[in-house]
XYZ file of C-alpha atoms in Angstrom:
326
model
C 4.712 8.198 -27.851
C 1.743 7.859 -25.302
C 1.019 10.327 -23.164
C 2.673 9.897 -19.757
C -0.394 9.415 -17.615
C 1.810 8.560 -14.695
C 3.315 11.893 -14.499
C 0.372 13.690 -12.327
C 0.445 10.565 -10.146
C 2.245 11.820 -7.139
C 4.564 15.143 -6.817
C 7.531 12.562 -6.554
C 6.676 11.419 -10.465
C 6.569 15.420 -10.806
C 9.724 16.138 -9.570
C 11.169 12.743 -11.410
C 9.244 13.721 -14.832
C 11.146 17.149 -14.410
C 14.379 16.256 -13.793
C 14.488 14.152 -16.751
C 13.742 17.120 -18.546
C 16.894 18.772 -17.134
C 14.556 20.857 -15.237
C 15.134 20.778 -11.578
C 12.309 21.838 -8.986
C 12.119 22.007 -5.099
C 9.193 20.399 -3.342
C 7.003 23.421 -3.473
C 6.895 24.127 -7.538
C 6.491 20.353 -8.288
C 3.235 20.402 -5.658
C 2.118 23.096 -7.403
C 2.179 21.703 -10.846
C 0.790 18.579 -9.500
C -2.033 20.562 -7.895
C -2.870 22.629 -11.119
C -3.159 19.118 -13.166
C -4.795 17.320 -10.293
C -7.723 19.948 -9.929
C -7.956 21.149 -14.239
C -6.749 24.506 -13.091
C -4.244 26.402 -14.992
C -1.201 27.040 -13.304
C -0.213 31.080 -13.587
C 3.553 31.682 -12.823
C 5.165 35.278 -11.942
C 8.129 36.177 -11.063
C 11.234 38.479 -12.775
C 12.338 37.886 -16.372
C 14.822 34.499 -16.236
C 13.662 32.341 -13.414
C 12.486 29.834 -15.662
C 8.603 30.498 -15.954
C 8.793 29.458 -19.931
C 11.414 26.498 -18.963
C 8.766 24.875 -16.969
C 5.787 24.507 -19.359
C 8.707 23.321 -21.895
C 9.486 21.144 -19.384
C 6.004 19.897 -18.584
C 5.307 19.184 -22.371
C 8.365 17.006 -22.447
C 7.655 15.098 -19.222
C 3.760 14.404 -20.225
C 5.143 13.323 -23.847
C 2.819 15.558 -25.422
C 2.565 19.013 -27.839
C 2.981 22.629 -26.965
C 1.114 25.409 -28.022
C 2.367 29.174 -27.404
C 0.838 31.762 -27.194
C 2.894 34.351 -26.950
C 1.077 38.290 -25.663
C 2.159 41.801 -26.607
C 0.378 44.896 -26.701
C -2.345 44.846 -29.700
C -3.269 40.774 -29.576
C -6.810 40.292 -30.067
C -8.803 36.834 -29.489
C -8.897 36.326 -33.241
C -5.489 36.419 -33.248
C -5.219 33.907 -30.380
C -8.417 31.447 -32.326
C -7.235 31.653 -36.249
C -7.134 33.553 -38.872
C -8.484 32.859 -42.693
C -6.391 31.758 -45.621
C -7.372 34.455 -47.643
C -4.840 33.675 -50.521
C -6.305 30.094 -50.798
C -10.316 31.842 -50.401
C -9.525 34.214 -53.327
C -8.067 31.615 -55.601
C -11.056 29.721 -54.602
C -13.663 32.126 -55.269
C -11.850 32.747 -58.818
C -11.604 29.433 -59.666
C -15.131 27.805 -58.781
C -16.875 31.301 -58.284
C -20.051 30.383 -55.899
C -19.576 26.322 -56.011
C -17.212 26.270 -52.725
C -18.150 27.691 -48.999
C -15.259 29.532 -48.336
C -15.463 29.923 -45.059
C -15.502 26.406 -43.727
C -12.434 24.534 -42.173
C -10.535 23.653 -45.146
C -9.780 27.518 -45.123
C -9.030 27.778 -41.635
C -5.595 28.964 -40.013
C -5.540 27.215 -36.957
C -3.638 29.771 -34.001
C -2.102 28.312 -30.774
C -5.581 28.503 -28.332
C -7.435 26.750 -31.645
C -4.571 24.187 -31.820
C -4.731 22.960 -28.324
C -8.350 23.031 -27.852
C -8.447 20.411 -31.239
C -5.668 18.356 -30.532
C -5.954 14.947 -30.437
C -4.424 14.293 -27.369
C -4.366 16.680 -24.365
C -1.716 18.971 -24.600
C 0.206 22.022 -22.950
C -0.859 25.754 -24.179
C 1.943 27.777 -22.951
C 0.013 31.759 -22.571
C 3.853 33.489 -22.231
C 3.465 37.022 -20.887
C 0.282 37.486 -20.483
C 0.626 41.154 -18.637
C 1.716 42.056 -22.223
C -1.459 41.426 -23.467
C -4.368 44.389 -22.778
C -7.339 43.941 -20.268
C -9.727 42.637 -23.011
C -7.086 39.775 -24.083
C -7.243 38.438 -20.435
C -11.134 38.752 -20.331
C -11.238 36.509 -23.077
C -8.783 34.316 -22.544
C -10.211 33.895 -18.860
C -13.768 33.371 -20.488
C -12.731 30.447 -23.396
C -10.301 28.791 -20.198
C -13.538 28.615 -18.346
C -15.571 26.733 -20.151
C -13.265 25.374 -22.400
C -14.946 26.205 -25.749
C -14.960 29.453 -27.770
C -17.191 30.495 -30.640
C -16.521 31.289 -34.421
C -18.782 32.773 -36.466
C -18.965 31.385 -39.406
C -18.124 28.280 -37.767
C -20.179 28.094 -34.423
C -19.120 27.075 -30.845
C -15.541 24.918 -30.761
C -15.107 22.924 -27.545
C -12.142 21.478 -26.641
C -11.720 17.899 -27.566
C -9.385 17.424 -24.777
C -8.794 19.967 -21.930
C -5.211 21.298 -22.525
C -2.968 21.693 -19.748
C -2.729 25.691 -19.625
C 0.673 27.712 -17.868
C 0.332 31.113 -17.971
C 3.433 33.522 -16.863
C 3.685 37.161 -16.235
C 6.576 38.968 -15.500
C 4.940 41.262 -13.838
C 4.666 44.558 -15.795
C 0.629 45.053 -14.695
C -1.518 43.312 -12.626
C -3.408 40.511 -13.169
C -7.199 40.458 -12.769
C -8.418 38.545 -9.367
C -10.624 36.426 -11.684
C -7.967 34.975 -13.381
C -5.773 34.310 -10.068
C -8.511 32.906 -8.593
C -9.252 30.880 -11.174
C -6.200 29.626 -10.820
C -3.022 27.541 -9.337
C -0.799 30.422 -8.463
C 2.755 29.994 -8.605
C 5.874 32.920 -7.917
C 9.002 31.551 -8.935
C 12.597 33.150 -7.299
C 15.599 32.338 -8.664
C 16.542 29.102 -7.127
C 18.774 28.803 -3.964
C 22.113 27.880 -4.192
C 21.990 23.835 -3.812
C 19.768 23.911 -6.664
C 21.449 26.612 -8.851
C 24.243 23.905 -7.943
C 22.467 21.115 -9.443
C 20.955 22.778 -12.449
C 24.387 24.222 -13.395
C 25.891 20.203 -12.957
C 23.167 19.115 -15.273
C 23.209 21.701 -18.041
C 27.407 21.893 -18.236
C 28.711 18.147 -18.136
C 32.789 18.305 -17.125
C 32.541 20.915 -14.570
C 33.984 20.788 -11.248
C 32.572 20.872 -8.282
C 34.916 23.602 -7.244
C 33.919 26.160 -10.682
C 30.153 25.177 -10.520
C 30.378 26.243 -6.411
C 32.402 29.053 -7.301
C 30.213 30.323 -10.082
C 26.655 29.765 -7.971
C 28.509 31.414 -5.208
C 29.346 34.543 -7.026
C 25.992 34.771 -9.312
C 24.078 34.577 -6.110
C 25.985 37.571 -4.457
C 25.399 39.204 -7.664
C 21.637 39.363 -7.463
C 21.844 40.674 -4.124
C 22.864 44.003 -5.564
C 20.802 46.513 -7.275
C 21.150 46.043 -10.861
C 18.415 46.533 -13.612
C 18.824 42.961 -14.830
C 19.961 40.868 -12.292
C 21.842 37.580 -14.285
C 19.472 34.842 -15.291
C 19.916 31.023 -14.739
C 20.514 30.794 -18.630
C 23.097 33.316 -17.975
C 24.746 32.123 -15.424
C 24.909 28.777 -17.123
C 26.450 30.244 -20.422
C 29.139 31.675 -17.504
C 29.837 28.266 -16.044
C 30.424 26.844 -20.119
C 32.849 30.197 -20.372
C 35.004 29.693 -17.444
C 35.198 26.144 -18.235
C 36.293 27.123 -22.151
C 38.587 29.195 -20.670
C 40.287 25.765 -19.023
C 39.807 27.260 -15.270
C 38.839 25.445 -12.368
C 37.739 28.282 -9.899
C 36.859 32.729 -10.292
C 39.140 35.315 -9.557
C 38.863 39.038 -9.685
C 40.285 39.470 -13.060
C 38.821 36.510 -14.637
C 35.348 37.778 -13.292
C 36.195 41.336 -14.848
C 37.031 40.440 -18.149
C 34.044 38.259 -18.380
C 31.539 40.059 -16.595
C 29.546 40.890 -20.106
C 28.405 37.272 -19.931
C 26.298 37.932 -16.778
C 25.446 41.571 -17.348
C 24.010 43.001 -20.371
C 24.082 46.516 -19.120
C 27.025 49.091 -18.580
C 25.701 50.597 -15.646
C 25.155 46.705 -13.897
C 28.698 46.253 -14.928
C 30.615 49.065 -13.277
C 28.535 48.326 -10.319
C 29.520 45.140 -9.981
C 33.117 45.941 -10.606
C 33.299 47.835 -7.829
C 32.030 44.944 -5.657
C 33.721 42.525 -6.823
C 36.337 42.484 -4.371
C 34.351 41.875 -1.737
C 32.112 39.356 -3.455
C 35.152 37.234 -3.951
C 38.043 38.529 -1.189
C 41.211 36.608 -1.324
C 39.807 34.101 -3.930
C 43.256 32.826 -6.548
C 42.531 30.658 -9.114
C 44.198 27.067 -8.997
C 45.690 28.385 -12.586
C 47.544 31.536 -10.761
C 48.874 29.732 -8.350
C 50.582 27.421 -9.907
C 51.944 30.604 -11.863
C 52.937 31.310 -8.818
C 54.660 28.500 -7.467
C 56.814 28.188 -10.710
C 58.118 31.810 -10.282
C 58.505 30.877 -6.713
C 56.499 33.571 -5.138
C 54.995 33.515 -1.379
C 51.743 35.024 -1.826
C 51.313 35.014 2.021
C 53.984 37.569 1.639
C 53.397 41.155 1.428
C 56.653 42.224 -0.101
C 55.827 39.901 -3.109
C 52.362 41.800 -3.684
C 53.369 43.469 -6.490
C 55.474 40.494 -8.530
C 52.170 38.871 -8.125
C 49.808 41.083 -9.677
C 52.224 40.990 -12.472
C 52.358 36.988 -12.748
C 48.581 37.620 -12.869
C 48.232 40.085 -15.724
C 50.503 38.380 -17.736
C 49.009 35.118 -17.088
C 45.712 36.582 -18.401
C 47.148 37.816 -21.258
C 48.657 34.175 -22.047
C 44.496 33.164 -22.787
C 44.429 35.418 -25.891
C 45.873 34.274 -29.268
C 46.730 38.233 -30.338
């Protein structure tokens, strides 16, 4: 397919271009991506792990109708690691089979790495640089060097420029600071988890068959959630494999002991999980799932009254035990 040219027309075509990605973004991210492809800058996105930095250049690819190239940093990558690397399996089978009749070091021999890739692509494409704080000071040096000019050298090869100028994300989550070259070099972007109307939406989009009633209930409760202080607050992702849970489990709104047995889905650590149990009470205070009480209307219980508090709480537990096949 042809590159979508259109996309970088206005931030309206970014926001549309998005969406039909199933990635939604308020007014402020799309300018910024329209900005950073505008100007030829690369846009550099922080924020905590699960807010959808990675999402977004996926996203971007998609929407442009073009190739993506990741890079992905940890402690130890290089910049020939980032370039290429040399077939040495096909050089020494080479060198064996026509001894000094073949240059083995020309491109036939080449391993192409993501940074390589984009800057010889046919087309213009998106190099994703994921985590870049990973990576030490030297690997941001040089990657802020080759996204300069847009060229790098190889030896035995000489200088490479880009055929087309990729479209470059970086993200960081953080861990170290970033050099002020590289941020000024660049279209900075810090992404928050999203507010509740667009949680909303993304949730509506990524789980068809909710209701509005679970998806509400389920934004509500993640958002309260994040409030607290937890080690990993829950991601989008995870709070969208919640809303596919509580809709496997056939229920139409949260309650305290549906959110307790299936806390692990948000939370992936045991301290985050008993303190969130002992808020959870208060996050969701007289909540009853539409399930319950109809349990509760068939055993014809007033749960207005107080002297039926305790027939209740059993209609409850054994209602929960009625979703397990023992």
């Amino acid at each position: 397919m042809p590159l979508n040219i259109k996309f970088y027309q206005s931030i309206e075509n970014v926001i549309s271009g998005l969406t039909k990605q199933k990635y939604i973004v308020n007014r402020k991210v799309a300018t910024a991506v329209f900005l950073a492809g505008r100007l030829g800058k690369p846009l550099l996105i922080e924020g905590p792990a699960g807010v959808g930095k990675t999402g977004l250049a996926v996203a971007l690819a998609g929407a442009l109708n073009t190739e993506l190239f990741r890079l992905q940093c940890y402690p130890g990558l290089d910049e020939s690691k980032t370039l290429y690397e040399w077939n040495y399996q096909k050089q020494l089978l080479h060198m064996q089979m026509y001894k000094d009749e073949v240059d083995v070091f020309s491109p036939a021999y080449l391993l192409e790495r993501p940074l390589l890739k984009a800057f010889r692509s046919s087309r213009p494409a998106v190099l994703l640089i994921d985590e870049i704080d990973k990576g030490e000071e030297e690997l941001e040096s040089f990657l802020l060097e080759a996204l300069s000019e847009f060229q790098v050298s190889i030896p035995e090869l000489g200088v490479v420029t880009a055929v087309h100028k990729p479209y470059v994300v970086l993200t960081s989550n953080s861990t170290r600071q970033l050099s002020d070259a590289l941020k000024r070099r660049s279209i900075f972007l810090y992404l928050l988890y999203p507010e509740a109307a667009v949680e909303e939406a993304i949730i509506n989009l990524k789980v068809p068959g909710i209701s509005q009633r679970l998806c509400s209930g389920v934004v509500n409760f993640v958002q309260e959630l994040r409030r607290l202080r937890l080690k990993k607050a829950p991601s989008i992702t995870e709070s969208i494999d919640w809303a596919r849970t509580l809709l496997l489990l056939g229920r139409n709104g949260i309650d305290a002991p549906l959110v307790r047995e299936s806390l692990n889905v948000l939370l992936k650590y045991e301290e985050d999980i008993a303190r969130a149990e002992l808020k959870i009470d208060q996050m969701i205070p007289g909540k009853i799932d539409d399930d319950v009480q109809n349990n509760l209307a068939a055993n014809n219980l007033d749960t207005s009254n107080s002297d039926n508090s305790n027939k209740i709480q059993a209609t409850e537990i054994k209602h929960d035990l009625t979703r397990f096949d023992f």
